XYZ file of C-alpha atoms in Angstrom:
348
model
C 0.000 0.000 0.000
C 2.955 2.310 1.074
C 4.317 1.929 -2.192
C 1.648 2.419 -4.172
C 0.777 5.333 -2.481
C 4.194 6.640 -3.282
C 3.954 5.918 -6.807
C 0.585 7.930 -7.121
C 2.439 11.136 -5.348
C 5.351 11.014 -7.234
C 3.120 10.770 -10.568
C 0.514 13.684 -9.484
C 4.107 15.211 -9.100
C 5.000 15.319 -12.193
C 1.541 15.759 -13.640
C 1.733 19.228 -11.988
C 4.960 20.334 -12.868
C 4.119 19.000 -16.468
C 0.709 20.633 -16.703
C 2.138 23.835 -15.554
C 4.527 23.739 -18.189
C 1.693 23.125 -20.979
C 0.173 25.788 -19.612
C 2.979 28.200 -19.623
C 3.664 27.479 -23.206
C -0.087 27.850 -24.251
C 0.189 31.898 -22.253
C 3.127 32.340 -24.338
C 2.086 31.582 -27.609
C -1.261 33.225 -27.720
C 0.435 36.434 -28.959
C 1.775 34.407 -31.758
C -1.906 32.753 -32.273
C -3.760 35.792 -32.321
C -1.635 37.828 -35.125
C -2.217 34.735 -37.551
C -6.277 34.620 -36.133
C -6.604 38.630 -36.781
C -4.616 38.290 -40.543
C -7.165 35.905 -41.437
C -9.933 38.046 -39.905
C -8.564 40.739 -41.761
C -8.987 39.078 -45.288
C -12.483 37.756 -44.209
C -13.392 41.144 -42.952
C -12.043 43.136 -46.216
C -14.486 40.457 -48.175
C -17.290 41.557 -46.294
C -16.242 45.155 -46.586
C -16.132 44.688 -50.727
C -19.639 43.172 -50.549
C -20.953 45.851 -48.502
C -19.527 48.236 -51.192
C -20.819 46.209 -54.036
C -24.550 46.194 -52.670
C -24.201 50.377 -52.897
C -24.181 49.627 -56.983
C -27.366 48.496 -58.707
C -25.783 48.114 -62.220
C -22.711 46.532 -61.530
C -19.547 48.121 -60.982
C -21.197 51.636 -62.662
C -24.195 54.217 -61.269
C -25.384 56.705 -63.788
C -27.380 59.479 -61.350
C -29.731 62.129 -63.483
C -28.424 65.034 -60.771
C -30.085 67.780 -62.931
C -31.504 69.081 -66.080
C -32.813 71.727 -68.046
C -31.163 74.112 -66.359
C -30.887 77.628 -68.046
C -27.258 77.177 -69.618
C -24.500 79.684 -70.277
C -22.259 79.240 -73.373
C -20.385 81.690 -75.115
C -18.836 81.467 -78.515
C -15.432 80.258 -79.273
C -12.817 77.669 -78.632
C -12.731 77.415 -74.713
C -9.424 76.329 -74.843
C -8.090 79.310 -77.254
C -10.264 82.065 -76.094
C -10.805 81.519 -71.927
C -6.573 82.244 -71.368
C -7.173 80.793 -67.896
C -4.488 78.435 -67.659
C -0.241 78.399 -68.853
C -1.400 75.253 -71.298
C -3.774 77.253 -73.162
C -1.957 80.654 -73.842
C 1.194 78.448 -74.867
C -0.618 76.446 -76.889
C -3.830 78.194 -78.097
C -3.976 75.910 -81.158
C -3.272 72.368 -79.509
C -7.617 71.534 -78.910
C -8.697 73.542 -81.745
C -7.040 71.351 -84.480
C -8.841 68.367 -82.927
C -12.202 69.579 -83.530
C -14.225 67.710 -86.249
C -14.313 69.385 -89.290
C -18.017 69.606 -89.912
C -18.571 72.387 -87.555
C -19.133 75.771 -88.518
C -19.469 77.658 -84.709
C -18.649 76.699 -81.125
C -19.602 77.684 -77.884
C -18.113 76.811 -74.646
C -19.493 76.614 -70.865
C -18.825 80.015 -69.004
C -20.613 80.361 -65.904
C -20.685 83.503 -64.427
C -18.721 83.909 -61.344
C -17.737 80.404 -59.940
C -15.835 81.411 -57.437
C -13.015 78.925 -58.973
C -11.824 76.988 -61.437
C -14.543 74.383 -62.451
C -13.487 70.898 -61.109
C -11.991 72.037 -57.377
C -14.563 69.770 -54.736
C -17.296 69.951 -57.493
C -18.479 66.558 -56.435
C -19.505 67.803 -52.532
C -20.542 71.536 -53.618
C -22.901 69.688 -55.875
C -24.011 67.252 -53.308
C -24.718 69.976 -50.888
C -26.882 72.110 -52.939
C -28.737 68.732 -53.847
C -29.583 68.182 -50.458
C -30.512 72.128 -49.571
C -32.943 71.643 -52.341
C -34.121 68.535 -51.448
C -35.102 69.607 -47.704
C -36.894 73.520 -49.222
C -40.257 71.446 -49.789
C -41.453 75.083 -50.668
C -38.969 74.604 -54.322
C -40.923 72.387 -56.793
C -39.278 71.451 -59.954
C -35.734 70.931 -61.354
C -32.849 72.902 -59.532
C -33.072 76.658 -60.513
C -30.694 78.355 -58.570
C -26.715 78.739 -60.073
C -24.160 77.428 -57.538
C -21.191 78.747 -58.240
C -21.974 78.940 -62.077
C -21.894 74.855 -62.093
C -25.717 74.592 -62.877
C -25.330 76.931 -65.872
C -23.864 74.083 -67.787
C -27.381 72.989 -68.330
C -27.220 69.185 -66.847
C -24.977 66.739 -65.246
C -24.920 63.435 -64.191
C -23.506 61.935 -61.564
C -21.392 58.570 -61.551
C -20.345 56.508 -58.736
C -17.853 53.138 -60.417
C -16.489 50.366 -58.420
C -12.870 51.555 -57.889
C -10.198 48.892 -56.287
C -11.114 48.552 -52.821
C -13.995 51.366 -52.750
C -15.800 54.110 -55.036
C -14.759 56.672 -56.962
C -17.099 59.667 -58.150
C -17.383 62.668 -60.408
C -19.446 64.429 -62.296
C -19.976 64.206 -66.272
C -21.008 67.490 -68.105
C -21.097 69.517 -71.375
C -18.750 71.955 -71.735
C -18.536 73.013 -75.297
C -21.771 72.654 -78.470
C -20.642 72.613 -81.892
C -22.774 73.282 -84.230
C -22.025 71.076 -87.665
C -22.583 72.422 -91.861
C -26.166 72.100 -92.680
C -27.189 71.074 -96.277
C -29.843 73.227 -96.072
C -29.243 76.285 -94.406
C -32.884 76.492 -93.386
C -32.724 74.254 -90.265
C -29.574 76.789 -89.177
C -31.796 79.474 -87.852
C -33.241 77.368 -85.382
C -30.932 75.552 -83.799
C -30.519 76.276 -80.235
C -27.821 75.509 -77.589
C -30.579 74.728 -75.413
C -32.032 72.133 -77.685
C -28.445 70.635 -78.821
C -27.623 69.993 -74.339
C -31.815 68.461 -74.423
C -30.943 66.517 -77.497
C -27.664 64.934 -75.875
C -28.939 64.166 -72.195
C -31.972 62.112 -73.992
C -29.218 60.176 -75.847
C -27.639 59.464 -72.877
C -30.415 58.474 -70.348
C -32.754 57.116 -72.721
C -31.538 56.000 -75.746
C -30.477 51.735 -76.023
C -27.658 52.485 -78.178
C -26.121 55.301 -74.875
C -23.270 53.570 -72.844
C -24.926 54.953 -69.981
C -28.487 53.737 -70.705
C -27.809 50.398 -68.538
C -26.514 52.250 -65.692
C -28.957 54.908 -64.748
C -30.599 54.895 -61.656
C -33.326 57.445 -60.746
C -32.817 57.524 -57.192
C -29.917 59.658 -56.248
C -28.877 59.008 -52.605
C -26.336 56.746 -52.862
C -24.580 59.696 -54.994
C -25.412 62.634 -52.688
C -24.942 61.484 -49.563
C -21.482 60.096 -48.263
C -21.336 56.047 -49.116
C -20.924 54.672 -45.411
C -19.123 51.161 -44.993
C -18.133 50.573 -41.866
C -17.339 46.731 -39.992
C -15.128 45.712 -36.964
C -11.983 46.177 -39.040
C -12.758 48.184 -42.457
C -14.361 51.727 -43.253
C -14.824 53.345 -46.551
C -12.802 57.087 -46.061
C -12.094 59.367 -48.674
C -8.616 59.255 -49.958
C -6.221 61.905 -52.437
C -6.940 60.523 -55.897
C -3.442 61.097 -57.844
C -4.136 59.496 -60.871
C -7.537 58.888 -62.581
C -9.329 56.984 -65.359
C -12.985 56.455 -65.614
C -13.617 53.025 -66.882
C -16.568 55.650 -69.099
C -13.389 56.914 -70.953
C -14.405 60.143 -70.486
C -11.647 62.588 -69.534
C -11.143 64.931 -66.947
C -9.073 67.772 -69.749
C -11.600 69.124 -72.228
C -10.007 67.540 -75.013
C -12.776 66.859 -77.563
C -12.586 63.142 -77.250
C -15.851 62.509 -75.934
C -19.134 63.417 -77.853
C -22.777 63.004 -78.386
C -23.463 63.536 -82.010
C -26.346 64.189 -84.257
C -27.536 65.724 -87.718
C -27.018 69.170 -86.164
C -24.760 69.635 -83.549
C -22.252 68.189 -81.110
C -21.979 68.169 -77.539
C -18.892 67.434 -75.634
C -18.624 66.390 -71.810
C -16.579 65.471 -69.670
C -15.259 64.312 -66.287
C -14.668 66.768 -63.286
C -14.717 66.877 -59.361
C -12.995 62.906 -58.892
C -13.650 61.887 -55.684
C -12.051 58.552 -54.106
C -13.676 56.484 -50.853
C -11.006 53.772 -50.404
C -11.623 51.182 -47.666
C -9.302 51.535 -45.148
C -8.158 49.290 -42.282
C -8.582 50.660 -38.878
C -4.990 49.865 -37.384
C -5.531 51.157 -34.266
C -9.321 49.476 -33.179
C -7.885 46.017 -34.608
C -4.665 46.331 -32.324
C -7.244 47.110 -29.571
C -9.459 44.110 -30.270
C -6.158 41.999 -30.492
C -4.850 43.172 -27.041
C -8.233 42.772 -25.772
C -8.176 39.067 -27.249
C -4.943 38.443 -25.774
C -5.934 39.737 -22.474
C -8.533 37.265 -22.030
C -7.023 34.432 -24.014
C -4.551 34.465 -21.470
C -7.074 34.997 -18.391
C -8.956 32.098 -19.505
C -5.194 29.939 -19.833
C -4.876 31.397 -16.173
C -8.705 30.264 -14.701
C -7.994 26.907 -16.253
C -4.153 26.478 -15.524
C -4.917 27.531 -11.652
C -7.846 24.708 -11.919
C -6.218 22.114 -13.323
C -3.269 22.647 -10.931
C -4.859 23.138 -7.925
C -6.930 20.210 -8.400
C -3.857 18.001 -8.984
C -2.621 19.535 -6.083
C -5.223 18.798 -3.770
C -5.720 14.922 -5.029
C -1.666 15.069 -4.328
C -1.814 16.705 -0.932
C -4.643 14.137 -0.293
C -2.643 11.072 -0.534
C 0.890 12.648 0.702
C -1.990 12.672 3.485
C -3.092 8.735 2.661
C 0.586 7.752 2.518
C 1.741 9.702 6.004
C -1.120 7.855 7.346
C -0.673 4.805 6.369
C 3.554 4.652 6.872
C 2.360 5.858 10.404
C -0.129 2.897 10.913
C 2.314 0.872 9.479
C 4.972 2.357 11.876
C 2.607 1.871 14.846
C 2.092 -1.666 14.157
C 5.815 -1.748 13.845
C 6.310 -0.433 17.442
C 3.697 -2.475 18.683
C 4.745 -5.246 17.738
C 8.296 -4.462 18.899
C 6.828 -4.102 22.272
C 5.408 -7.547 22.573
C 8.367 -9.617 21.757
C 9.952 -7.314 24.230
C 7.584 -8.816 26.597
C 7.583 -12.449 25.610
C 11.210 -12.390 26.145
C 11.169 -10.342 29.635
């Protein structure tokens, strides 16, 4: 009995000093285990974050947004890029845009709106949302936008796109900035022909008509273009970022170049891009290193709770039979003695 008591000690012995080992190595690693759990939660998380974006679009990876029309428009005559002098590009090369202009045409006007308050294309895409909204709230207002903010609405319409850029959106505006009109065989129709009806003519082509790029893409309800598009999850938010380089997957382009038109019998109107605007989703470093600490922190409270446990109940089955084996070598002893005594007596 004695020595299989001693066995048992000597085994819960070890037990403990191996369990608290395990358990020393499990505290130390969690570090280690939670920077490879939070890098996968990362990549899961920046899925979820991409799907949220992609249920902003209804058409895909493009939004078309009717922002305005009909909208009393300001034009005056002449090459803006020869005649407006408002930039080093244009008074050294006043010729450069005007050779690329079809050669059909027999006037053009540009966009000129009066008094901007800057150069056309400087945080377009906000101003724009902002007077949307102001509008929107003045129940008083009924119709299309009337009012000229900053000269932008003199242009006569715009739409709005939001595209699927990389990890997030990108926006801008798209609108005409110059009407050509083109040779007539018969100078009658001449007389009539209206900048106002040439900027109609076009948006109609590019809302409505099957054979318009845009046609697929345009969605009536503009909210997810005026107000901010909000992403937001444990570990991703959509922010908007410095756009240094940018090309619309619509090809049009942000330098009035005359590369992008809407034609017909009578005239031409050119648009193009202005106001880019970039949400990029962007990791939030410092809330994930809190949620890791925090994991940590109670990874390694639990390892504690369980280590403390484990080895206390080890401990107590061990100090019970050091307790069973003192006992019983003392019995034993005892009988020992006793035993001692009575041959001591037999022989007295």
């Amino acid at each position: 009995m004695k020595k299989v008591s001693l066995v048992i000690v000597v085994v819960l012995t070890i037990s403990i000093l191996a369990v608290g080992i395990v358990f020393r190595n499990l505290f130390n690693k969690i570090p280690d285990e939670a920077t490879k759990l939070f890098e996968n939660n990362k990549k899961e998380m920046l899925s979820l974050a991409n799907k949220q974006v992609d249920s902003l679009f209804v058409n895909g990876d493009t939004n078309i947004y009717p922002i305005y029309f009909n909208c009393k428009p300001r034009y005056v005559e002449g090459n803006p890029w020869v005649n407006s002098g408002t930039s080093f590009r244009e008074i050294l090369y006043p010729t450069k845009y005007e050779d690329r202009l079809p050669k059909d045409i027999i006037s053009t006007y540009h966009f000129a709106p009066e008094n901007p308050g800057y150069r056309i294309g400087k945080d377009i895409v906000e101003g724009i949302k902002m007077e949307i909204k102001l509008k929107n709230t003045n129940k008083e207002k009924k119709g299309g936008i009337q009012v000229d903010w900053k000269g932008i609405w003199q242009s006569g319409w715009a739409l709005g796109v939001n595209e699927r850029w990389g990890d997030g959106i990108i926006q801008y505006i798209i609108i005409p900035y110059a009407v050509s009109f083109r040779k007539q065989n018969y100078g009658i129709l001449g007389d009539y022909l209206t900048i106002e009806s040439s900027l109609e003519s076009a948006y109609k082509f590019l809302t409505d008509s099957p054979q318009s790029d845009f046609k697929g893409n345009i969605v009536p309800d503009i909210n997810n273009f005026v107000y901010e598009p909000l992403i937001h999850n444990d570990y991703y938010c959509l922010l908007p970022k410095k756009v240094d380089q940018f090309i619309p997957r619509t090809t049009i382009t942000e330098s009035p170049a005359y590369s992008h038109y809407i034609i017909d019998e009578f005239s031409y109107v050119f648009i193009r891009a202005l106001g880019i605007k970039k949400y990029e989703l962007v990791l939030q470093e410092e809330h994930v290193n809190y949620l890791k600490d925090e994991y940590i922190k109670k990874e390694r409270e639990s390892i504690k709770e369980y280590g403390i446990i484990v080895c206390g109940g080890l401990g107590i089955i061990w100090g019970i039979f050091l307790i069973i084996l003192i006992i019983v070598s003392n019995k034993q002893q005892a009988s020992l003695t006793n035993r001692m005594g009575l041959k001591c007596i037999e022989h007295g």
